[in-house]
mmCIF file of C-alpha atoms in Angstrom:
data_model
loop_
_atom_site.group_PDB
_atom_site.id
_atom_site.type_symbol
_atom_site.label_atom_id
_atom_site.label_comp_id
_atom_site.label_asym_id
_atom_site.label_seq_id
_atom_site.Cartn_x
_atom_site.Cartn_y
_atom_site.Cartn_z
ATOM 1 C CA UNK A 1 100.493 1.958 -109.601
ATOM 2 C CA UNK A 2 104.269 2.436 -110.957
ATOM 3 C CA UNK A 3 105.423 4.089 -107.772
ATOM 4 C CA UNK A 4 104.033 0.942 -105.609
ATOM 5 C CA UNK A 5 105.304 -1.559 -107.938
ATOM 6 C CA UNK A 6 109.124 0.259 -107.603
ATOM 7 C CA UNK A 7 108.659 0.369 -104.315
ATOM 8 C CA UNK A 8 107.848 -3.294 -104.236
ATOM 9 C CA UNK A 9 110.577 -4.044 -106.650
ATOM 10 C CA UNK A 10 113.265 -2.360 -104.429
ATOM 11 C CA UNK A 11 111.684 -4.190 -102.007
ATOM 12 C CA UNK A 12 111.808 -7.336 -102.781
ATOM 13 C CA UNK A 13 115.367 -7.692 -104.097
ATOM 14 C CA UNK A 14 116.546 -7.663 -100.690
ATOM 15 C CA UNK A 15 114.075 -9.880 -99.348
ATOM 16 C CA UNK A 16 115.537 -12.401 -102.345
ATOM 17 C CA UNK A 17 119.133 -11.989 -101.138
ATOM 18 C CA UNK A 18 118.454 -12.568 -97.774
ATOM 19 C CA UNK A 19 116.693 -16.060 -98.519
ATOM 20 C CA UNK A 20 119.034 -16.678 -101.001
ATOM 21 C CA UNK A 21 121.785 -16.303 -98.629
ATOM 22 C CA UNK A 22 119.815 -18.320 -96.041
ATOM 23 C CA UNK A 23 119.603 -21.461 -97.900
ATOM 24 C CA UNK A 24 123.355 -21.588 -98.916
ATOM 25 C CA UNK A 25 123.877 -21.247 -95.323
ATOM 26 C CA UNK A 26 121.834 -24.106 -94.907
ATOM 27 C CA UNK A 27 123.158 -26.194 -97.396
ATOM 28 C CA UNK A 28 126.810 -25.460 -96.150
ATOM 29 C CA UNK A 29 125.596 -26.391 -92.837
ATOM 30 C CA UNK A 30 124.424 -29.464 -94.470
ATOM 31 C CA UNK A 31 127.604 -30.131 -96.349
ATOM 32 C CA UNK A 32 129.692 -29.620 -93.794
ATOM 33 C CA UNK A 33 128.026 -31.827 -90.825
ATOM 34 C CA UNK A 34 128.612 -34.962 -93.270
ATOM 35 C CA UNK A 35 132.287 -33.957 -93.441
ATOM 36 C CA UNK A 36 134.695 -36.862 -91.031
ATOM 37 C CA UNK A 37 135.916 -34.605 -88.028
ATOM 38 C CA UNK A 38 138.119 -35.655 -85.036
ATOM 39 C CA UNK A 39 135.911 -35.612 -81.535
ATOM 40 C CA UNK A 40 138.460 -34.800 -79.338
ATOM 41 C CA UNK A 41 139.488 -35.067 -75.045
ATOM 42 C CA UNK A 42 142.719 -34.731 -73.284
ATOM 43 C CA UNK A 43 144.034 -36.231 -69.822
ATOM 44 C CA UNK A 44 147.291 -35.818 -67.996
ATOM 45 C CA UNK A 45 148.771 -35.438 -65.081
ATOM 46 C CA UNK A 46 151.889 -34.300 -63.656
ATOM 47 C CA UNK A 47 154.876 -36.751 -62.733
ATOM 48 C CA UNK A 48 156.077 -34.444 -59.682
ATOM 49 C CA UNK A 49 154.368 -32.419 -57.305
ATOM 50 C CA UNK A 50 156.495 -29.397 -57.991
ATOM 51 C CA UNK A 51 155.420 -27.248 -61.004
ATOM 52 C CA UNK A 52 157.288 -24.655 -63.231
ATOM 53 C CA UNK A 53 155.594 -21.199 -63.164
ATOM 54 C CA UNK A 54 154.084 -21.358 -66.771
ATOM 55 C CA UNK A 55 151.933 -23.591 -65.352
ATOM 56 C CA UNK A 56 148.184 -22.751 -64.341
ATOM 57 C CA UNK A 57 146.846 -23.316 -61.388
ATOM 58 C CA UNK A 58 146.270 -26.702 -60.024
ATOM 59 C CA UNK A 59 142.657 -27.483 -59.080
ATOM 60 C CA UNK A 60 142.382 -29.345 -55.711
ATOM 61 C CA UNK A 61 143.161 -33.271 -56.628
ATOM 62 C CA UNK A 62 140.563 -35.805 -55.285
ATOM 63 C CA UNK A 63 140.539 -37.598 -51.638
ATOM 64 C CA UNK A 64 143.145 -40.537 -51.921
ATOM 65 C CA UNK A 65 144.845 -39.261 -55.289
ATOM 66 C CA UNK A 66 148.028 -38.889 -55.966
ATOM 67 C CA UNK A 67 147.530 -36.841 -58.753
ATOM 68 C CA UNK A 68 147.341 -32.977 -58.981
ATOM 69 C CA UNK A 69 144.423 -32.101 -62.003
ATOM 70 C CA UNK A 70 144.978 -28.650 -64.247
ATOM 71 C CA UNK A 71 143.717 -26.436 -66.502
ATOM 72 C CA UNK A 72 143.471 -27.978 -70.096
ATOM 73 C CA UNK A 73 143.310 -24.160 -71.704
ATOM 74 C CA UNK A 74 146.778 -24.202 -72.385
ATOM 75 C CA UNK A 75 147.489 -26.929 -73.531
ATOM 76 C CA UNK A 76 149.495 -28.411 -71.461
ATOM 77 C CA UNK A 77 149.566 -31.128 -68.368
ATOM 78 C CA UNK A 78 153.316 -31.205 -66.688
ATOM 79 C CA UNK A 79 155.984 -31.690 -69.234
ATOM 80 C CA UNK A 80 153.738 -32.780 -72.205
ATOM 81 C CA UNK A 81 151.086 -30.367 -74.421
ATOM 82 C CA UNK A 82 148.677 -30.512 -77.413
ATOM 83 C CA UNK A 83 147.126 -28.476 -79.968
ATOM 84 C CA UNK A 84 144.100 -28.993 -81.844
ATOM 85 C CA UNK A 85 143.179 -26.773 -84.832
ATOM 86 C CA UNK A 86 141.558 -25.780 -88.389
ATOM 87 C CA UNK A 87 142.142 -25.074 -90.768
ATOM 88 C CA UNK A 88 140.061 -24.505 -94.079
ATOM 89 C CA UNK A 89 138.148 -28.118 -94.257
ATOM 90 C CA UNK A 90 141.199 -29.912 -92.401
ATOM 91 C CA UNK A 91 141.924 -30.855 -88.559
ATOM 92 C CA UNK A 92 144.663 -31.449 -87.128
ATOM 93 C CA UNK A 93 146.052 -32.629 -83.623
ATOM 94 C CA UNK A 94 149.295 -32.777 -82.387
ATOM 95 C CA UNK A 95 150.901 -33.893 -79.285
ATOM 96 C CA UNK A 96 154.304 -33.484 -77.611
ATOM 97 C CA UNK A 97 156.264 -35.307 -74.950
ATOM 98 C CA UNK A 98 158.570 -33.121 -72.870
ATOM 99 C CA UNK A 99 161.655 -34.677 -71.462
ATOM 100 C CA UNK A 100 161.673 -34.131 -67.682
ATOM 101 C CA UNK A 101 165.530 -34.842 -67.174
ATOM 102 C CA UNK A 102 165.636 -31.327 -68.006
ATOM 103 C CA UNK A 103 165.098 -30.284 -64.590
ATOM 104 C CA UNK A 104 168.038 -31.725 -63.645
ATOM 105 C CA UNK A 105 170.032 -28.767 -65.028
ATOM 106 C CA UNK A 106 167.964 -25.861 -64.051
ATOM 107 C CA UNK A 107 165.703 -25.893 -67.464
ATOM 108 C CA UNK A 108 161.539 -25.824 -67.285
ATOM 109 C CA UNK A 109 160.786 -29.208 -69.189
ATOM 110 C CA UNK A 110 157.800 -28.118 -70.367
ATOM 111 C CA UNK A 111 158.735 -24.952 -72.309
ATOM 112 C CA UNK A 112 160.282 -26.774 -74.917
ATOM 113 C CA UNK A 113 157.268 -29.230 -76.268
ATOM 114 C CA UNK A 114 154.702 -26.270 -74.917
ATOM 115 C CA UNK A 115 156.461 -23.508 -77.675
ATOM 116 C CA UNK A 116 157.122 -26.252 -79.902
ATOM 117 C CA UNK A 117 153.391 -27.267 -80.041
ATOM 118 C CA UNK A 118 152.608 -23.008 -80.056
ATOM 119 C CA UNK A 119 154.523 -23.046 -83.052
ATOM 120 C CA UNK A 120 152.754 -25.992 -84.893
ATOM 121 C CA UNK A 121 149.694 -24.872 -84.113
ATOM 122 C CA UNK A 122 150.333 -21.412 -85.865
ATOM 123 C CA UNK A 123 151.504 -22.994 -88.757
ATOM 124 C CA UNK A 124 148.066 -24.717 -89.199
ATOM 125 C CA UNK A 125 146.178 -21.758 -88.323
ATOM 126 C CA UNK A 126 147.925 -19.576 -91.133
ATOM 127 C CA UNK A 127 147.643 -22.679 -93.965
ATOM 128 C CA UNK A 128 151.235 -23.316 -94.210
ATOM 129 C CA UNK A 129 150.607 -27.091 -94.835
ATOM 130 C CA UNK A 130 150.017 -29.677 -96.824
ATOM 131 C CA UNK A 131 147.042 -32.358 -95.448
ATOM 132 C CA UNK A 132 148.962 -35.083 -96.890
ATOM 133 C CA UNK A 133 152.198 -33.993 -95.205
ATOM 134 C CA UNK A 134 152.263 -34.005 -91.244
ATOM 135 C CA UNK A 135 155.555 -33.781 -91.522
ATOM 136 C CA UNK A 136 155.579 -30.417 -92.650
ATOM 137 C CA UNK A 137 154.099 -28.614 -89.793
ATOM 138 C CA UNK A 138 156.498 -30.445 -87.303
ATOM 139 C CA UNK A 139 159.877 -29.165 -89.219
ATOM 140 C CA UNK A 140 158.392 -25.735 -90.070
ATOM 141 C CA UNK A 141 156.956 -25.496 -85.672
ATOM 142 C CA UNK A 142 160.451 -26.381 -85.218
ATOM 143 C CA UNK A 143 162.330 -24.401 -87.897
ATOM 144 C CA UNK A 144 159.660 -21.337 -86.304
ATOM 145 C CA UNK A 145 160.558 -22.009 -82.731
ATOM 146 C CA UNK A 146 164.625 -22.220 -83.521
ATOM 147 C CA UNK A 147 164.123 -18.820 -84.960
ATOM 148 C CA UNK A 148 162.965 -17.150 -82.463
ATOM 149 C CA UNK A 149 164.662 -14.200 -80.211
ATOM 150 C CA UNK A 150 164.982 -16.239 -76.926
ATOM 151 C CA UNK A 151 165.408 -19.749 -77.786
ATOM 152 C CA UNK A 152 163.972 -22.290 -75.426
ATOM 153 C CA UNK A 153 166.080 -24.874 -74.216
ATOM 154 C CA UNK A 154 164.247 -28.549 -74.248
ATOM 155 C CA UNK A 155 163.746 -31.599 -76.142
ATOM 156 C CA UNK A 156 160.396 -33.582 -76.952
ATOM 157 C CA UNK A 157 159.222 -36.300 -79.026
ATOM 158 C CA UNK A 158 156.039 -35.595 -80.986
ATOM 159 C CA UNK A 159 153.100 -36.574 -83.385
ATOM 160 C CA UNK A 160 150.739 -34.911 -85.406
ATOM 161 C CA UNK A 161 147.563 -36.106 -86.918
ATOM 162 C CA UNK A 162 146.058 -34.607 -89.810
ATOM 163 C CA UNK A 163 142.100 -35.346 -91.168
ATOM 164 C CA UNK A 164 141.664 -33.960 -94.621
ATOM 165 C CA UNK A 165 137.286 -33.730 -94.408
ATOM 166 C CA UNK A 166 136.559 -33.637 -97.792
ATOM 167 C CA UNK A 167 138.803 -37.118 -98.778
ATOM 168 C CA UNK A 168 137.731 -38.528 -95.744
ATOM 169 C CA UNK A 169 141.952 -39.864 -95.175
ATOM 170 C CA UNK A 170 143.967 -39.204 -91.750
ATOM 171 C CA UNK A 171 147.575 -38.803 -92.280
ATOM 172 C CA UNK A 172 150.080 -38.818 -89.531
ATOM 173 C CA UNK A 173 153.784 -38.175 -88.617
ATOM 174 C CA UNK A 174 155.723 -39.459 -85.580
ATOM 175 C CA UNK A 175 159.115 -38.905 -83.844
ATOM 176 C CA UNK A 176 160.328 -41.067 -81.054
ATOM 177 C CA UNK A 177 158.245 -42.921 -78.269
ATOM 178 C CA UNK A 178 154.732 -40.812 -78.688
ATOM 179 C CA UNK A 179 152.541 -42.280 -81.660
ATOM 180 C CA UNK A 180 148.624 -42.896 -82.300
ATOM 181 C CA UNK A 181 146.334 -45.599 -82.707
ATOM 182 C CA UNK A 182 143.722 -46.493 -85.646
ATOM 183 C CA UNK A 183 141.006 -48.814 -83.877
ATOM 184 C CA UNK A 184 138.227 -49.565 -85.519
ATOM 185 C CA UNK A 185 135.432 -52.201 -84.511
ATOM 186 C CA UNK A 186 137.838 -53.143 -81.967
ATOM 187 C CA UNK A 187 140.831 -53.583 -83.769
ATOM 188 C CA UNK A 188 144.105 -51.626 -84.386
ATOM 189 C CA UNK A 189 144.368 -51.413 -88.136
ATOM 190 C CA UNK A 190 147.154 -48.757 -88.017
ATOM 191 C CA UNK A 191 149.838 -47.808 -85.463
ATOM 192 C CA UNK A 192 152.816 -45.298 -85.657
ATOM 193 C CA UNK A 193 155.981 -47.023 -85.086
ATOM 194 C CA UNK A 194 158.412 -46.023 -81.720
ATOM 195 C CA UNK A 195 162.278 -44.370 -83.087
ATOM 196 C CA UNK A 196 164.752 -45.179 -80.441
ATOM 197 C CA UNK A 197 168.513 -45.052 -80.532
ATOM 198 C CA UNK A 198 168.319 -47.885 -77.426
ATOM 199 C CA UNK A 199 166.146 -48.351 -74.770
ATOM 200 C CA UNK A 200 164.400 -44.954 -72.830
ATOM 201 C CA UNK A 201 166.540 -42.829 -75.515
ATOM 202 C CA UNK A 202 163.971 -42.040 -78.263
ATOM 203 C CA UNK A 203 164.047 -39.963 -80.902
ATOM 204 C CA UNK A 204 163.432 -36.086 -80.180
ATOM 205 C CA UNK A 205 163.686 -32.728 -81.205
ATOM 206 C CA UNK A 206 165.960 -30.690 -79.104
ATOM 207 C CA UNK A 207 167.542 -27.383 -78.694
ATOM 208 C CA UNK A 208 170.542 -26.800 -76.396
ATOM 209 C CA UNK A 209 172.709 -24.688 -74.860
ATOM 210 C CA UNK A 210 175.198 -23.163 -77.096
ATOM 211 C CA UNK A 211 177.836 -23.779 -74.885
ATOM 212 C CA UNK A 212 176.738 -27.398 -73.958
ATOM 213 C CA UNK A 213 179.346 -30.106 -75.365
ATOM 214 C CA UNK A 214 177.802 -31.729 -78.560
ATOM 215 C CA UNK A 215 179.994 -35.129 -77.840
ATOM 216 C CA UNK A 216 178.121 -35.595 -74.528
ATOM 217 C CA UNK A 217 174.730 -35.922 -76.270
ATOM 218 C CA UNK A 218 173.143 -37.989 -78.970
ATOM 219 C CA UNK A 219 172.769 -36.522 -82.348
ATOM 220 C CA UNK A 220 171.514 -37.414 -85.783
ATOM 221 C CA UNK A 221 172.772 -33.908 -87.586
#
């Protein structure tokens, strides 16, 4: 009778654990399905019907469009790309506008705001933010991005969007012409405001040549 009620007692203890463990699963599945989360979908297109290499493939575009459809898994459609990511119970999205002029002097526009977006999106992933402080992950992508071996020549506007789940609050930060939009039953409550030195000259984050003339170019530093 001892032996069967050890073995019954070693058992069971396992047993326990494992429906322990079950139902905090559960209620953490519960928990976190009432968090706010973003529901997200991108759409682009390319402004010219010759590509840069980084590129992927373009899919064949429909009958009677003039646009050429890619790949979303890089992030990236022509000279703009995206991010989305996690991190612990906050999302964040963040979106960057290459400047095409860049062709004009031999550079791939989309490197630039492609790296640049790269870069944010590691600093989410390794938790090197602050929910309340979008900013943050667009100077440290950048600071990350100037510091690297081969620099990448470009310039970009951007905006990032941050959800903090558990506070239910979006936070955002915005340079230049891109932005986002708050609607809600309908109605904009909240829109990021444009930075422009004049017209079609917004705000951006850039990196140039080191030999390029400084007085030919706007600056703010």
């Amino acid at each position: 009778m001892l032996s069967a009620l050890a073995y019954g007692g070693s058992f069971g203890r396992p047993l326990l654990r494992h429906l322990c463990n079950q139902v905090k699963d559960a209620e953490e599945r519960r928990r976190r399905e009432k968090l706010s989360k973003f529901i997200t979908a991108s759409c682009g297109y390319a402004k010219r019907s010759s590509f840069p290499k980084c590129l992927t493939t373009p899919k064949t575009p429909p009958s009677g469009s003039g646009f050429i459809l890619h790949h979303t898994q890089d992030g990236l459609f022509g000279d703009d790309a995206w991010f989305v990511a996690e991190y612990a119970e906050t999302q964040v999205i963040g979106v960057a506008d290459g400047v095409g002029g860049w062709r004009d002097y031999g550079v791939d526009a989309s490197a630039f705001p492609k790296c640049l977006m790269k870069q944010c999106e590691r600093v989410v992933n390794e938790g090197r933010f602050s929910a309340s402080q979008p900013a943050s992950i667009l100077s440290r992508g950048f600071r990350d991005l100037y510091e690297l071996k081969e620099p990448i020549i470009g310039s970009s506007t951007a905006c990032i969007v941050v959800m903090d789940q558990c506070k239910r609050e979006m936070y955002s930060a915005n340079l230049g012409d891109s932005g986002c939009l708050v609607v809600r039953n309908g109605l904009v409550v909240h829109r990021t405001e444009e930075q422009q030195h004049f017209f079609n000259t917004p705000f951006q984050l850039a990196m140039v040549p080191p030999t390029h003339e400084f007085g030919h170019i706007l600056s703010d530093t």
